[in-house]
Amino acid sequence: MSCKISMLRIFVVLVGLATNVMADGQIESRPLVEIKNGMLLGIESKGMFTFKDIPYAAPPIGELRWNPPQPSKNWSDVRDASQFGKSCIQPLVRGLNDELMSESEDCLKLNVYTPKTGKKLPVMVWFHGGGLVEGSASEPYYQPVGLTKEGVIVVTVDYRLGKLGFFAPKELVAEAKNKDLPVGNYGIMDQIYSLKWVRDNIASFGGDPNNVTIFGQSAGGRSVTWLMTSPAAKGLFHKAIAQSAQQLPLRDLSQEKFGMFSEESLEEKYIKAVGVSSLKELRALPAEQLLVTPREFQDGEFGGAFVDGKIVIGDPIPLFAAGKQYKVPFMIGTNSWDASYFVLGQPPVDAYLKKTGEDPEQIEKLYSSFQDKCVLSAEIMADGWYKGATKLLANSANKSAPSYAYYFNYLTPNIRASHIGAAHTFELPYLFGDLDSVLPAPFQPESGGMQCTQIEQALLDMKTKATWSSYWYPMTAPDNQEDQSISQQLAKSWTSFAKTGNPNYGGKNNWHRYDIKNDSIREFTQGKEGVVNNLDKSKVDYQIKAINAIYQTK
């Protein structure tokens, strides 16, 4: 060990801070932490200490492409942790992830955000959404200002995406079987590995490794439900929150299921399209050639996560119903227009009903008052795979550990008339608490009654220009008291749950454990804090019957 590093370690023990002289001569205090791999020099930002771009696993390149994550190397110098690293390689969609300026296969990094003081603090580990195709831990609205203010540490994680994160051709399956390794769901393996890193290192940041809450939204929320049932994740977390975690059936590794090709069959078709004949050639391809395009994603050419038997062992709804999830406090919820996620690829209503075995006449009766017929198919799907799944999973989990359900139904005032409800992702800036990190709401209220016109234009922009319309993107009014109140309610509820396993705070007790017979769900909306009883009961109950028939559960 060099004299420079030895002296630096002594300095850390004495004061815990490094000081840098800024260009104007002022002194800037920067936090310095020692973890198992070496020293990290973080930065103070927005009232938090922040440590960015920390490797939690070795770069998954070369022979490590399509292999389980491996330990990262140690470093001897102090590692600057003031800047985000590159996001995992993904297709860029204008209006959606433009801010991710660079991507790389060398992306198994995480970021740690801490309050300035505190010991043995609760830890919240965030898995981002994006359909397992896009997204990053460095998205602007994942700066957890509101959460750390409540006295928790937040860790945000990058994991492999697309074909680099979820891939299982027969040759790769055979290689893994010979080595007795899990195969295919590498992005989920990365998430599990990041939790091992948290277990081994978070105490250095003032965190409690025995009080870890995993939480995620969309694909990240689904990931939470997979981790809740994964043998490989045992003991790595103590509470779980799943946001907008739709539960469409998973593909199987080797067998056709639910009318879907097996993962192996899907990959065989893909390999022929790429024009290679061996795993060696695949590993030699530039990563850019393996990108899943938005069109391929919409057309179902990317299978995403699938049942492999070791990491993802089955669909959560039947597994939870059988009591095979980890018995930890659980929270799950949906947005009032989570159906927006389904709109891009929604099938015709008749085709969907035929596939799920539903009665068209009954559907017509149940949805006769739904005015936005251009998204009717997506709405029907959401009533089952979002609202119905939320009720089913919360009810099953509550039989063995405290379980809570929520309904996010808030829009900033000036877009209330132009949106059907709170779209997919719209809760995120309110939860993380940095309301300036997303698009500002329009200065004047938008008009209503033209939702289908706006939705159809947004769809056209995506299909013809590969542009994500601002209509789909969260908007806030940071100076609006209602926006501020909703943000505080979410932050306090989530962090109270992380601390105690109960989302109630401040002596309140209006959020009850979920029981499908009572069907009382905490609602986040304008006005007083409240609950919604029997949420869309007739429609959701009908969809739950269809789901139970598909999964052959009660």
XYZ file of C-alpha atoms in Angstrom:
554
model
C 0.000 0.000 0.000
C 1.396 3.401 -0.961
C 2.128 6.073 1.655
C -0.407 8.352 -0.057
C -3.233 5.856 0.339
C -2.203 4.996 3.918
C -2.314 8.627 4.970
C -5.637 9.051 3.224
C -7.154 6.135 5.131
C -6.007 7.682 8.417
C -7.592 10.968 7.371
C -10.882 9.195 6.662
C -10.894 7.572 10.083
C -10.339 10.965 11.726
C -12.893 13.112 9.916
C -14.726 10.993 7.331
C -14.478 13.725 4.707
C -12.093 14.655 1.919
C -11.619 18.298 0.993
C -10.948 19.649 -2.469
C -9.985 23.215 -3.311
C -12.417 24.501 -5.929
C -11.420 26.753 -8.814
C -12.567 29.894 -6.969
C -10.510 29.013 -3.901
C -13.436 27.803 -1.764
C -13.288 24.534 0.084
C -15.686 21.797 -1.001
C -16.391 18.942 1.406
C -16.756 15.571 -0.218
C -17.639 12.281 1.495
C -15.106 9.462 1.412
C -16.067 5.844 2.090
C -14.127 2.594 2.147
C -15.867 -0.521 0.798
C -14.497 -3.994 0.182
C -13.143 -3.097 -3.285
C -11.464 0.185 -2.317
C -12.042 3.850 -1.536
C -14.881 5.949 -2.999
C -14.949 9.741 -3.168
C -18.541 10.889 -3.431
C -20.176 14.284 -3.717
C -22.718 16.374 -1.849
C -25.757 17.129 -4.000
C -29.305 18.322 -3.235
C -28.880 17.750 0.473
C -27.602 14.181 0.029
C -24.270 12.436 -0.108
C -24.075 10.682 -3.471
C -21.740 7.930 -4.663
C -22.154 7.117 -8.355
C -20.887 4.564 -10.858
C -19.821 1.935 -8.308
C -19.007 -1.444 -9.912
C -20.897 -4.251 -8.181
C -19.789 -6.916 -10.681
C -17.182 -7.425 -13.379
C -17.909 -6.061 -16.867
C -20.011 -8.745 -18.639
C -17.969 -8.648 -21.839
C -16.056 -11.216 -23.884
C -16.502 -14.655 -22.357
C -18.604 -13.102 -19.578
C -21.263 -12.068 -22.085
C -24.282 -14.279 -21.306
C -22.799 -15.590 -18.086
C -23.844 -14.991 -14.475
C -22.242 -11.869 -12.934
C -18.754 -12.230 -11.483
C -16.926 -10.270 -8.731
C -15.591 -6.847 -9.641
C -11.881 -6.110 -9.297
C -10.417 -4.112 -6.438
C -8.806 -0.720 -7.019
C -5.877 0.833 -5.164
C -6.437 4.533 -5.886
C -9.373 6.531 -4.598
C -12.217 6.089 -7.100
C -14.041 9.268 -8.074
C -17.744 8.539 -7.556
C -19.118 11.966 -8.487
C -20.367 11.180 -12.011
C -22.812 8.644 -13.417
C -21.383 5.822 -15.477
C -22.638 4.619 -18.827
C -26.062 3.047 -18.933
C -26.532 -0.485 -20.193
C -26.649 -0.620 -23.963
C -30.147 -0.069 -25.323
C -32.040 1.464 -28.240
C -32.401 5.222 -27.941
C -35.929 6.557 -28.317
C -36.292 10.307 -28.717
C -38.324 11.814 -25.917
C -37.878 8.775 -23.688
C -34.205 8.170 -22.921
C -32.362 10.923 -24.812
C -30.607 11.942 -21.599
C -28.683 8.637 -21.553
C -25.829 10.022 -23.574
C -23.764 6.856 -23.718
C -24.272 3.139 -23.236
C -21.958 0.203 -22.789
C -21.853 -3.493 -21.982
C -19.630 -2.457 -19.075
C -22.590 -1.187 -17.071
C -23.010 -3.302 -13.945
C -22.813 -0.280 -11.674
C -24.965 1.178 -8.924
C -25.409 4.504 -7.166
C -25.764 5.103 -3.420
C -27.612 8.117 -1.980
C -27.435 8.775 1.750
C -28.602 11.372 4.255
C -25.724 13.417 5.634
C -26.025 11.818 9.053
C -27.291 8.595 10.544
C -26.271 5.050 11.404
C -27.913 1.696 10.674
C -30.351 3.418 8.348
C -32.996 1.472 6.401
C -31.915 0.707 2.840
C -34.084 0.874 -0.286
C -32.784 -0.764 -3.479
C -34.395 0.478 -6.711
C -34.789 -1.528 -9.927
C -35.827 0.702 -12.817
C -38.461 -0.043 -15.433
C -38.327 0.054 -19.211
C -39.687 -3.277 -20.400
C -36.281 -4.930 -19.758
C -35.209 -3.169 -22.972
C -34.388 0.392 -21.942
C -33.940 2.572 -18.861
C -31.186 3.288 -16.391
C -30.476 3.980 -12.741
C -29.253 7.420 -13.813
C -32.607 8.655 -15.148
C -33.148 12.253 -13.924
C -36.250 11.427 -11.871
C -34.447 8.736 -9.860
C -32.629 11.320 -7.712
C -34.197 10.330 -4.353
C -34.310 13.751 -2.708
C -37.645 13.122 -1.014
C -36.720 9.636 0.197
C -33.332 10.395 1.757
C -34.928 13.401 3.478
C -37.009 10.845 5.404
C -33.902 9.070 6.718
C -33.255 6.152 4.383
C -30.420 5.163 2.076
C -31.372 4.586 -1.575
C -29.407 2.394 -3.993
C -30.250 2.529 -7.709
C -29.068 -0.340 -9.903
C -28.235 -0.817 -13.580
C -28.709 -4.341 -14.932
C -28.339 -5.972 -18.352
C -31.148 -5.290 -20.824
C -32.522 -6.662 -24.082
C -30.809 -9.624 -25.695
C -27.707 -9.030 -23.570
C -29.767 -9.459 -20.405
C -32.370 -12.015 -21.462
C -31.213 -14.634 -23.949
C -31.299 -18.429 -24.049
C -30.586 -20.194 -27.348
C -30.141 -23.963 -27.119
C -26.336 -23.822 -27.375
C -26.160 -21.383 -24.465
C -28.562 -23.548 -22.450
C -26.337 -26.592 -23.068
C -23.198 -24.661 -22.030
C -24.842 -23.525 -18.786
C -26.141 -27.018 -18.035
C -22.637 -28.473 -18.413
C -21.351 -25.907 -15.902
C -24.397 -26.246 -13.632
C -25.137 -22.528 -14.024
C -28.424 -20.670 -14.355
C -29.162 -19.503 -17.872
C -30.924 -16.735 -19.708
C -32.262 -14.250 -17.143
C -28.969 -12.417 -16.722
C -30.613 -9.089 -15.891
C -32.341 -10.691 -12.895
C -29.092 -12.393 -11.903
C -27.509 -8.928 -11.940
C -30.213 -7.613 -9.621
C -29.565 -10.483 -7.202
C -25.821 -9.851 -7.359
C -26.375 -6.169 -6.575
C -28.289 -7.216 -3.448
C -25.279 -9.292 -2.386
C -23.146 -6.179 -2.858
C -25.562 -4.234 -0.640
C -25.406 -6.942 2.027
C -21.595 -6.828 2.027
C -20.990 -3.071 1.695
C -23.917 -0.906 2.736
C -22.814 -0.663 6.385
C -19.880 1.452 5.174
C -22.407 4.085 4.084
C -24.329 3.973 7.372
C -26.916 1.485 6.136
C -28.392 -1.534 7.894
C -27.797 -4.720 5.842
C -30.531 -6.385 7.913
C -33.190 -3.905 6.826
C -33.263 -3.866 3.027
C -36.372 -3.063 0.986
C -36.425 -3.807 -2.731
C -38.676 -1.641 -4.861
C -39.208 -1.125 -8.559
C -41.662 0.055 -11.182
C -42.995 -1.640 -14.346
C -40.316 -4.160 -15.381
C -38.612 -3.281 -12.098
C -41.861 -3.979 -10.252
C -42.250 -7.307 -12.032
C -38.641 -8.017 -11.086
C -39.598 -7.502 -7.447
C -42.304 -10.178 -7.752
C -39.834 -12.554 -9.426
C -37.276 -11.944 -6.672
C -40.011 -12.618 -4.109
C -40.157 -16.201 -5.427
C -36.558 -16.780 -6.571
C -34.490 -19.333 -4.620
C -31.380 -17.361 -5.618
C -32.585 -14.239 -3.755
C -33.204 -15.897 -0.404
C -32.275 -13.737 2.586
C -31.139 -10.765 0.497
C -34.056 -8.448 1.314
C -36.572 -7.981 4.100
C -39.436 -6.010 2.517
C -40.675 -5.509 -1.039
C -42.616 -2.897 -3.038
C -43.911 -3.589 -6.558
C -45.153 -0.580 -8.547
C -47.207 -1.116 -11.725
C -46.087 -4.741 -11.899
C -48.332 -6.220 -14.592
C -48.495 -10.006 -14.515
C -48.987 -11.217 -18.083
C -47.924 -14.879 -18.311
C -44.221 -15.592 -18.659
C -42.730 -17.524 -21.516
C -41.199 -20.922 -20.726
C -37.601 -21.843 -21.524
C -38.244 -24.989 -23.558
C -42.007 -25.556 -23.837
C -44.845 -23.744 -25.551
C -47.098 -22.233 -22.872
C -50.130 -19.959 -22.926
C -49.951 -19.970 -26.721
C -46.407 -18.553 -26.717
C -43.339 -20.045 -28.353
C -40.657 -21.265 -25.959
C -37.702 -18.993 -25.304
C -35.392 -21.426 -27.097
C -37.612 -21.382 -30.202
C -37.760 -17.596 -30.190
C -33.963 -17.390 -29.970
C -33.518 -19.910 -32.792
C -35.522 -17.606 -35.048
C -33.450 -14.646 -33.880
C -30.103 -16.361 -34.514
C -31.130 -17.186 -38.078
C -32.044 -13.542 -38.627
C -28.666 -12.387 -37.281
C -26.878 -14.823 -39.598
C -24.510 -16.617 -37.214
C -24.130 -20.315 -36.501
C -22.423 -20.606 -33.117
C -22.307 -19.170 -29.620
C -18.699 -18.121 -30.239
C -19.789 -15.991 -33.196
C -22.602 -14.482 -31.144
C -20.210 -13.487 -28.366
C -17.963 -11.864 -30.953
C -20.716 -9.667 -32.412
C -20.618 -5.955 -31.607
C -23.174 -5.215 -28.912
C -24.925 -2.740 -31.226
C -25.947 -5.628 -33.499
C -27.784 -7.275 -30.603
C -30.003 -4.309 -29.768
C -33.735 -4.911 -29.587
C -35.471 -2.240 -31.645
C -38.706 -0.606 -30.491
C -40.475 -2.291 -33.419
C -39.193 -5.751 -32.425
C -40.340 -5.128 -28.863
C -43.832 -4.098 -29.999
C -44.070 -7.123 -32.322
C -43.132 -9.598 -29.594
C -39.737 -10.471 -31.051
C -38.122 -9.977 -27.643
C -39.204 -12.479 -25.029
C -37.927 -10.692 -21.924
C -37.736 -12.685 -18.700
C -38.928 -16.292 -18.813
C -39.262 -19.316 -16.570
C -35.818 -20.932 -16.346
C -36.337 -22.981 -13.162
C -33.463 -21.532 -11.123
C -33.777 -17.747 -11.149
C -37.345 -17.218 -12.346
C -39.245 -20.313 -11.266
C -42.770 -19.464 -12.377
C -45.521 -16.888 -12.671
C -45.959 -14.950 -9.403
C -49.773 -15.087 -9.241
C -50.018 -18.893 -8.862
C -46.821 -19.019 -6.787
C -48.138 -16.405 -4.332
C -51.502 -18.194 -4.251
C -49.659 -21.345 -3.185
C -47.740 -19.427 -0.496
C -44.391 -19.905 -2.248
C -43.255 -16.282 -1.972
C -40.927 -15.000 0.751
C -42.900 -14.134 3.869
C -41.847 -10.498 4.103
C -43.939 -7.309 4.300
C -45.173 -6.508 0.812
C -46.697 -3.504 -0.915
C -48.079 -3.396 -4.439
C -50.086 -0.903 -6.453
C -51.136 0.425 -9.817
C -51.820 3.755 -11.515
C -55.297 4.767 -12.644
C -54.218 4.658 -16.302
C -51.487 2.027 -16.237
C -53.287 0.838 -19.386
C -51.202 3.440 -21.224
C -48.359 0.885 -21.174
C -50.478 -1.593 -23.143
C -51.661 0.894 -25.778
C -48.571 0.615 -27.994
C -49.098 -3.094 -28.612
C -52.765 -3.621 -27.747
C -54.461 -6.404 -29.726
C -57.972 -6.022 -31.198
C -60.616 -6.521 -28.509
C -62.166 -9.583 -30.174
C -58.798 -11.313 -30.549
C -57.889 -10.641 -26.939
C -61.217 -11.899 -25.574
C -60.956 -15.065 -27.657
C -57.480 -15.734 -26.279
C -58.559 -15.233 -22.662
C -61.890 -16.997 -23.024
C -64.010 -13.988 -22.077
C -67.602 -13.310 -23.138
C -67.889 -10.369 -25.603
C -71.449 -9.601 -24.495
C -70.383 -9.426 -20.859
C -67.451 -7.192 -21.787
C -69.721 -4.869 -23.761
C -71.989 -4.532 -20.741
C -69.152 -3.969 -18.266
C -67.369 -1.363 -20.418
C -70.375 0.405 -21.937
C -69.570 3.619 -20.037
C -65.883 3.654 -21.034
C -65.727 6.468 -23.601
C -62.195 6.185 -25.036
C -62.849 3.235 -27.323
C -59.487 3.667 -29.080
C -57.840 2.158 -25.976
C -60.577 -0.222 -24.871
C -58.444 -3.318 -25.390
C -55.662 -1.860 -23.235
C -58.188 -0.908 -20.548
C -59.582 -4.446 -20.413
C -56.056 -5.841 -20.130
C -55.140 -3.375 -17.382
C -58.201 -4.246 -15.319
C -56.859 -7.786 -15.207
C -53.084 -7.688 -15.365
C -52.626 -4.506 -13.301
C -55.638 -3.957 -11.011
C -56.610 -7.619 -10.780
C -53.015 -8.741 -10.307
C -52.516 -6.106 -7.588
C -55.503 -7.439 -5.661
C -54.551 -11.106 -6.146
C -50.909 -10.715 -5.134
C -51.663 -8.441 -2.174
C -54.356 -10.789 -0.907
C -52.164 -13.884 -1.231
C -49.141 -12.235 0.407
C -51.250 -10.912 3.295
C -51.997 -14.428 4.492
C -48.448 -14.824 5.803
C -47.034 -11.275 6.220
C -48.389 -7.714 6.279
C -49.424 -6.730 2.755
C -50.735 -3.408 1.448
C -52.235 -2.179 -1.832
C -52.310 1.344 -3.279
C -53.919 3.182 -6.206
C -52.106 6.211 -7.653
C -54.767 8.460 -9.136
C -53.161 11.894 -9.195
C -52.514 14.270 -12.093
C -51.159 17.776 -11.756
C -54.135 20.150 -12.286
C -53.430 21.431 -15.790
C -53.360 17.986 -17.449
C -56.317 16.396 -15.647
C -58.772 17.010 -18.483
C -56.470 15.765 -21.266
C -55.517 12.407 -19.713
C -57.667 9.378 -18.949
C -55.864 9.001 -15.631
C -52.395 8.791 -14.130
C -50.421 7.078 -16.872
C -47.680 4.489 -16.478
C -44.591 6.031 -14.715
C -46.461 9.195 -13.643
C -45.936 8.515 -9.924
C -42.141 8.407 -10.203
C -41.160 12.087 -9.813
C -43.580 12.392 -6.891
C -42.129 9.333 -5.172
C -38.477 10.334 -5.566
C -39.297 13.909 -4.675
C -37.440 15.922 -7.288
C -40.409 17.555 -9.040
C -38.126 19.668 -11.246
C -36.623 16.581 -12.896
C -39.416 15.980 -15.438
C -41.423 18.028 -17.916
C -43.166 21.065 -16.451
C -46.939 21.016 -16.661
C -48.461 23.463 -19.182
C -49.191 26.938 -17.839
C -52.817 26.731 -18.902
C -55.219 23.816 -18.338
C -55.391 21.462 -21.308
C -58.821 20.796 -22.775
C -60.618 17.472 -22.390
C -62.722 15.338 -24.693
C -59.957 14.746 -27.247
C -58.030 11.982 -25.537
C -58.238 9.558 -28.467
C -56.978 12.215 -30.888
C -53.940 12.838 -28.698
C -53.335 9.132 -28.077
C -53.520 8.290 -31.779
C -51.058 11.082 -32.566
C -48.701 9.800 -29.850
C -48.921 6.309 -31.343
C -48.204 7.646 -34.812
C -45.141 9.519 -33.545
C -43.792 6.334 -31.995
C -44.441 4.103 -34.996
C -43.286 6.487 -37.736
C -40.651 8.619 -36.000
C -39.541 6.380 -33.101
C -40.374 9.352 -30.872
C -41.902 9.059 -27.415
C -44.586 11.732 -27.206
C -44.575 14.117 -24.263
C -48.168 12.949 -23.742
C -46.784 9.726 -22.244
C -44.162 11.467 -20.100
C -44.686 12.509 -16.431
C -45.395 16.185 -15.830
C -45.398 18.111 -12.552
C -45.978 21.609 -11.243
C -43.260 21.928 -8.547
C -44.800 25.042 -6.983
C -48.282 23.558 -6.746
C -49.278 22.645 -3.179
C -51.211 19.557 -4.296
C -48.155 18.263 -6.182
C -45.993 18.869 -3.118
C -48.506 17.130 -0.850
C -48.719 14.011 -3.027
C -44.920 13.852 -3.189
C -44.652 14.046 0.597
C -47.369 11.428 1.081
C -45.600 8.969 -1.210
C -42.146 9.566 0.288
C -43.391 9.237 3.853
C -45.455 6.122 3.075
C -42.655 4.318 1.215
C -39.992 5.161 3.788
C -42.256 4.308 6.724
C -42.778 0.924 5.105
C -39.012 0.535 4.652
C -38.439 1.358 8.317
C -41.226 -0.669 9.917
C -43.062 -2.798 7.349
C -46.094 -0.531 7.737
C -46.725 2.401 5.321
C -48.790 4.411 7.823
C -46.962 7.371 9.371
C -47.500 10.250 11.770
C -49.894 8.327 13.976
C -52.329 7.666 11.115
C -53.880 4.278 10.513
C -56.009 4.724 7.403
C -54.032 2.301 5.241
C -55.100 -1.202 6.231
C -53.611 -4.558 5.341
C -55.206 -5.808 2.145
C -57.939 -8.428 2.199
C -59.782 -9.032 -1.074
C -63.049 -9.570 0.826
C -62.886 -6.063 2.277
C -61.122 -4.684 -0.831
C -59.881 -1.435 0.729
C -56.958 0.223 -1.068
C -55.020 3.382 -0.173
C -55.653 6.024 -2.848
C -53.236 8.821 -3.692
C -55.262 11.604 -5.289
C -56.052 15.285 -4.861
C -57.827 16.242 -1.676
C -57.622 14.398 1.619
C -55.623 11.240 2.145
C -58.073 8.427 1.700
C -58.950 4.963 0.507
C -60.941 3.533 -2.370
C -63.206 0.592 -1.634
C -64.099 -2.080 -4.187
C -61.970 -0.501 -6.920
C -63.760 -1.099 -10.266
C -65.141 -4.210 -8.626
C -67.421 -5.599 -11.359
C -64.857 -5.203 -14.129
C -61.879 -6.339 -12.065
C -63.705 -9.317 -10.575
C -64.575 -10.505 -14.084
C -60.946 -10.154 -15.166
C -59.755 -11.966 -12.036
C -61.945 -14.939 -13.025
C -60.235 -14.975 -16.435
C -56.784 -14.775 -14.820
C -57.557 -17.607 -12.418
C -58.779 -19.723 -15.329
C -55.560 -19.068 -17.248
C -53.341 -19.891 -14.275
C -55.682 -22.631 -13.023
C -55.861 -21.068 -9.577
C -58.973 -20.553 -7.462
